Coordinates of C-alpha atoms in Angstrom, one line a residue:
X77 CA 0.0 0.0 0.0
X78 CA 1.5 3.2 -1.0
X79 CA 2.1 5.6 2.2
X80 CA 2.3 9.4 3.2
X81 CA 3.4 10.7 6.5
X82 CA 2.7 14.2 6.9
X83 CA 3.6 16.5 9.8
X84 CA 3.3 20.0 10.6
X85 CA 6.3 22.0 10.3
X86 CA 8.0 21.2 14.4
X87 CA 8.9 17.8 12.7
X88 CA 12.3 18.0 12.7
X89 CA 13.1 16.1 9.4
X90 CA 16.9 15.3 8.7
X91 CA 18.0 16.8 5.5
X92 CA 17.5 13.4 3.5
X93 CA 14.5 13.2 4.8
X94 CA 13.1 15.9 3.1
X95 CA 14.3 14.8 -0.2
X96 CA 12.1 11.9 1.4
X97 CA 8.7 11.7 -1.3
X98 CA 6.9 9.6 1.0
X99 CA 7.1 13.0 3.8
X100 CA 5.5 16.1 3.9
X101 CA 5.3 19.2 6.1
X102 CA 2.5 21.8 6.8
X103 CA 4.1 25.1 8.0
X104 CA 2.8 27.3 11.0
X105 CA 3.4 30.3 10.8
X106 CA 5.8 32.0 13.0
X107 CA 5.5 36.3 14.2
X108 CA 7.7 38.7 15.7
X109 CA 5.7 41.7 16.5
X110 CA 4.6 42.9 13.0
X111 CA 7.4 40.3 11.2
X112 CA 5.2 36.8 9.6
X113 CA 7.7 33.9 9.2
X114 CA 6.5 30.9 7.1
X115 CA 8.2 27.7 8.8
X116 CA 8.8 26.0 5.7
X117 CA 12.0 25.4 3.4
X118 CA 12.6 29.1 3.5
X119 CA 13.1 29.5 7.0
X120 CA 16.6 31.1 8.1
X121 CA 17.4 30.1 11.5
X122 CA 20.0 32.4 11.7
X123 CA 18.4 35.5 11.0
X124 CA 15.1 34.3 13.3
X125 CA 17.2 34.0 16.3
X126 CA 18.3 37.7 15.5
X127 CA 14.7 38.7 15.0
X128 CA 13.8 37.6 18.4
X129 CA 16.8 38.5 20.4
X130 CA 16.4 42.1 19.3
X131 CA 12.5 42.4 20.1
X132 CA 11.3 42.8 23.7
X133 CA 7.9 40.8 22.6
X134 CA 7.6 36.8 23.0
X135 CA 7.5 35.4 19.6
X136 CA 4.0 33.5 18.9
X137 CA 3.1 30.7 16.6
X138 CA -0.2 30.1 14.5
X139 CA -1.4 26.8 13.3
X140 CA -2.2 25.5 9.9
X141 CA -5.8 25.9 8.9
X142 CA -7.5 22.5 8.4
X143 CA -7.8 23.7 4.9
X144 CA -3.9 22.9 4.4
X145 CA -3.9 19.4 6.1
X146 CA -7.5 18.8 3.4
X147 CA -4.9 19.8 0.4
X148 CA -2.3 17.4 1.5
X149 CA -4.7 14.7 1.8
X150 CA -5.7 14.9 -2.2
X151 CA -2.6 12.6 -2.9
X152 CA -2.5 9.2 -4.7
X153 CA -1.1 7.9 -1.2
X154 CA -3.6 5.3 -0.3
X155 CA -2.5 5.3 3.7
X156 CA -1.9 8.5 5.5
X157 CA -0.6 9.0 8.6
X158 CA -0.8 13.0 9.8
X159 CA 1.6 13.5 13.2
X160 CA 1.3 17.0 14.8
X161 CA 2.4 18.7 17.8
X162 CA 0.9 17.9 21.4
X163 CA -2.4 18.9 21.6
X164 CA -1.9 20.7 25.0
X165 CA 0.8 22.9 23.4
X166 CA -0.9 24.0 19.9
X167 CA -4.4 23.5 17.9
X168 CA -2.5 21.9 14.5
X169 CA -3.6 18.5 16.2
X170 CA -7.9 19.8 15.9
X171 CA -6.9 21.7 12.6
X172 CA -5.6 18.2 11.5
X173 CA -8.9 16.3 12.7
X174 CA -11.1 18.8 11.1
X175 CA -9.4 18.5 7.9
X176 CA -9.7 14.2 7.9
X177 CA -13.8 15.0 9.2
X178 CA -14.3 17.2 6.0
X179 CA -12.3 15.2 3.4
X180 CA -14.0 11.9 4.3
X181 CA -17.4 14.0 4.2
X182 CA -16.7 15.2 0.9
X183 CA -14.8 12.0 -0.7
X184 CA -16.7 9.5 1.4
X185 CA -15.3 6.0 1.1
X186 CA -12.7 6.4 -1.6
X187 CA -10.3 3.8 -0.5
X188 CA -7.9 5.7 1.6
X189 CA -6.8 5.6 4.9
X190 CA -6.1 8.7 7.3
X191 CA -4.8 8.6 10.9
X192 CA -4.3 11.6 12.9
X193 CA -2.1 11.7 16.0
X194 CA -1.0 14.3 18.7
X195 CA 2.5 13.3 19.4
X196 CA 2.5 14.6 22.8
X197 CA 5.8 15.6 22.3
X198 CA 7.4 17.8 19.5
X199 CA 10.6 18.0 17.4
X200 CA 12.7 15.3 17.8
X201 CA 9.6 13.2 19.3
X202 CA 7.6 13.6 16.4
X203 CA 10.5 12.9 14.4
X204 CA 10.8 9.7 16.1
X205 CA 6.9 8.8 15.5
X206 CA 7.8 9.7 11.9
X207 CA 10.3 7.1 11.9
X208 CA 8.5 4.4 13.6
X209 CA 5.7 5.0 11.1
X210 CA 7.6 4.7 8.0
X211 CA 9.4 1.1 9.5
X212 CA 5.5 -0.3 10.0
X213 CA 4.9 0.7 6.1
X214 CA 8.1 -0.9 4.9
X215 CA 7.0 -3.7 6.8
X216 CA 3.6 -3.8 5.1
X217 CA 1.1 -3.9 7.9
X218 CA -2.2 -3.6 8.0
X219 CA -3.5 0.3 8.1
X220 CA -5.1 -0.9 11.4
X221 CA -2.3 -2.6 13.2
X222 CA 0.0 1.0 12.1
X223 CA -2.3 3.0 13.8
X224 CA -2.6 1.0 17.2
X225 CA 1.2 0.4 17.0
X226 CA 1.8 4.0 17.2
X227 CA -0.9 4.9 19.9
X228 CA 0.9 2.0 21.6
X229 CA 4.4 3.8 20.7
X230 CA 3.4 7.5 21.4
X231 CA 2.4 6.2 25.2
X232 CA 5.9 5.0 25.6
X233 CA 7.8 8.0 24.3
X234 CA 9.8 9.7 26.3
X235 CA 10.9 13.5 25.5
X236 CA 13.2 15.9 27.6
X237 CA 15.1 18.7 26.7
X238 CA 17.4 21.8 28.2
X239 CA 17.5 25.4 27.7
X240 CA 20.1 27.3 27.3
X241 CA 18.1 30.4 27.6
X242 CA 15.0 31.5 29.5
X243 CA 13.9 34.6 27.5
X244 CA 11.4 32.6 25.3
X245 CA 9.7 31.2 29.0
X246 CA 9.6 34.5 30.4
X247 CA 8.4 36.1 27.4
X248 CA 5.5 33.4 27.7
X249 CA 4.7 34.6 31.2
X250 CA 5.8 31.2 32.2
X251 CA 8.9 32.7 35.1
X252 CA 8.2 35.9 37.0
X253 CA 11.0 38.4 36.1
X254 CA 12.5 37.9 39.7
X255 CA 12.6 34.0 39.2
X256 CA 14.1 34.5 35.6
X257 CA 16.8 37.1 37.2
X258 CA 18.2 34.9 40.0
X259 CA 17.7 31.8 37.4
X260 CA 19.8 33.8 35.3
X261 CA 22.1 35.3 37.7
X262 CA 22.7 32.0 39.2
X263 CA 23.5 30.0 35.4
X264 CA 20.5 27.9 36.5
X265 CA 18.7 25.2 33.7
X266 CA 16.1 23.6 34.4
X267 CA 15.8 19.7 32.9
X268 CA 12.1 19.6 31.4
X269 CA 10.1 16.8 30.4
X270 CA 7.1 15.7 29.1
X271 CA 3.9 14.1 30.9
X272 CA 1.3 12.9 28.3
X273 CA 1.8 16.1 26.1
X274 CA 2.3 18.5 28.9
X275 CA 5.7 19.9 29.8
X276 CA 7.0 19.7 33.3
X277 CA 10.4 20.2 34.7
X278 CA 12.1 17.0 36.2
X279 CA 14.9 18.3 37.6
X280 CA 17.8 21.5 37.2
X281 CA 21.6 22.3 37.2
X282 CA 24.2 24.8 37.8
X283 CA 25.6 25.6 33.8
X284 CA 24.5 23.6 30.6
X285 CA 26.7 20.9 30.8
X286 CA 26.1 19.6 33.8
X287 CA 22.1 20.0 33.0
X288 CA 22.7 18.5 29.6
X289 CA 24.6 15.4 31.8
X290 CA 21.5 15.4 34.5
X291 CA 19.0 15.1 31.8
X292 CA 20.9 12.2 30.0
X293 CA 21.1 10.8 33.1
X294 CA 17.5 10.6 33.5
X295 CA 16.6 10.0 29.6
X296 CA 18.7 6.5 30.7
X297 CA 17.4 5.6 33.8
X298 CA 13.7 6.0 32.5
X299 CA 14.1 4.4 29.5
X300 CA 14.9 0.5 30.4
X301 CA 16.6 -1.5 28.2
X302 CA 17.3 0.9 24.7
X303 CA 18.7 -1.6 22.4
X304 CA 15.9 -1.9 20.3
X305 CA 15.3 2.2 20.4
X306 CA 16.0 5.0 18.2
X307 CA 17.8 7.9 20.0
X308 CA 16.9 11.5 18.5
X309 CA 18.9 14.8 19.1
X310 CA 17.2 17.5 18.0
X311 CA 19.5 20.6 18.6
X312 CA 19.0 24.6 17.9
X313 CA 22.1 26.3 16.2
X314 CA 24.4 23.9 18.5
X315 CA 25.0 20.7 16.6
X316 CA 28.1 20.7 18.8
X317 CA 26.3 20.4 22.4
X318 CA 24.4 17.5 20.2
X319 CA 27.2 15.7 19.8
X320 CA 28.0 15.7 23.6
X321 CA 24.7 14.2 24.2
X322 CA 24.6 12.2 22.0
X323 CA 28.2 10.9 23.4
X324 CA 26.8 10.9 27.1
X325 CA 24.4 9.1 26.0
X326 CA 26.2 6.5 24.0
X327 CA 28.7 6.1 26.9
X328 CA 25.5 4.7 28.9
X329 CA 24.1 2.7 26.6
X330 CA 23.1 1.0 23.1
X331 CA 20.8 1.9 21.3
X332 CA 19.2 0.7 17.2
X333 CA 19.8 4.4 16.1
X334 CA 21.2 7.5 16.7
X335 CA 20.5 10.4 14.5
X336 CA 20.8 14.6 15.2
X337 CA 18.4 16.9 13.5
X338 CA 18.4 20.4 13.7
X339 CA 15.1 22.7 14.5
X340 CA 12.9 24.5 12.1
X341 CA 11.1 27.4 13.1
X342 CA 8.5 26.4 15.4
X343 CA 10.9 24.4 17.5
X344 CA 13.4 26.8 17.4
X345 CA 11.1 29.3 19.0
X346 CA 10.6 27.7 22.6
X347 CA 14.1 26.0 22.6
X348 CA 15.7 29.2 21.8
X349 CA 19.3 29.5 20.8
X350 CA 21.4 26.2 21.9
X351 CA 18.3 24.3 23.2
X352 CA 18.2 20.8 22.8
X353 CA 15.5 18.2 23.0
X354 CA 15.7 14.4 23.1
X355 CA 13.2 11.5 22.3
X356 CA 13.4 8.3 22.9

């Protein structure tokens, strides 16, 4: 059966993954006070990061309309697997659900398949979804058993990250200014996690190595035995710090898979400048 993943534009795909046919990405839009950005293939990382360090407002993200997930959908692809951010974190995943409601309304039982998930992650965890996906379709399963597989592997995800800036969070409202300062002051970052789609911080560190170490540290410990898993590194202007993760990591265990991806835009908004996020 001929296969489409499609994801909105905080999958991280490698770079030959977007040469990929079989993937496709629906961009959010990204704003900067009066500045639109289109996440999609034009998207200059660079010059965003300079965009938002020199403006005092929080950048904010907009989802597709479901009109853009309907267009993808008109494909030859017989099976089509839609993965989208968390739900708790953006509306791309009810955008997405809207658009399978409306094309199955107006195409009724024309012999394709759609499955829409919230990732409860983002970045490299949707990435790693991706992934998973496409090895099921290689492996020619049944639509069903695809789609119950990754509910399955989506509930077994883990995702962690660490910041190496806390602008974005208290641009968000999410840190008083007096918590950011003495976070600041004292070269505080926190280790952040995910709990069914919603983000909580599991733990914090003086400086970003030894955060980077504590949250590697955990990603082990939580994951049992990683043989058999795919380790993504997802990093924002720092493939560097990735590869010391990804080292960390390594030292502490095997795993089927490692690969690094860099963020597009949406991602690259709330990890900021040298973030990096994890999935397993």
């Amino acid at each position: 059966m001929s296969y489409k993943i499609i994801g909105d534009s905080c999958l991280d795909l490698t770079a030959d993954l977007k040469k990929d046919p079989h993937f496709q990405i629906i961009p959010l839009t990204l704003q900067v006070e009066h500045t639109q950005v289109i996440d999609d293939e034009t998207f200059d990382q660079k010059k965003f990061l300079e965009l938002v360090r020199s403006s005092s407002e929080c950048p904010q993200t907009a989802c597709p309309s479901p009109e853009r997930f309907k267009e993808a959908f008109e494909c030859d692809a017989e099976q089509i697997f839609v993965i989208t951010l968390s739900e708790h974190l953006s509306g791309t995943y009810n955008s997405a659900v809207l658009a399978k409601k409306l094309y199955e309304e107006e195409h009724g039982q024309d012999g394709k398949s759609i499955a829409v998930f919230s990732s409860d992650s983002a970045s490299s965890g949707e990435l790693n979804i991706a992934l998973y996906i496409q090895s099921l379709c290689q492996a020619s399963l049944p639509f069903e058993e695809i789609e119950e597989k990754t509910r399955s592997f989506i509930k077994n995800m883990r995702t962690y990250f660490v910041l190496e800036s806390l602008d974005t969070l208290r641009k968000n409202g999410r840190l008083t200014g007096l918590q950011a300062f003495f976070a600041t002051a004292l070269n505080i970052k926190p280790v952040m996690g995910a709990d069914s789609g919603v983000i909580i911080k599991l733990d914090q560190a003086r400086g970003i190595n030894k955060a980077l170490t504590r949250m590697a540290d955990i990603a082990i410990r939580e994951a049992g035995e990683t043989k058999d898993k795919v380790l993504i590194i997802a990093h924002c202007n720092n493939p560097e710090r990735a590869e010391v993760v990804k080292n960390e990591m390594c030292r502490q265990a095997s795993f089927k898979d490692v690969i690094i991806t860099e963020t597009a835009g949406v991602a690259t908004v709330y990890a900021s400048d040298g973030g990096i996020i994890v999935a397993l």
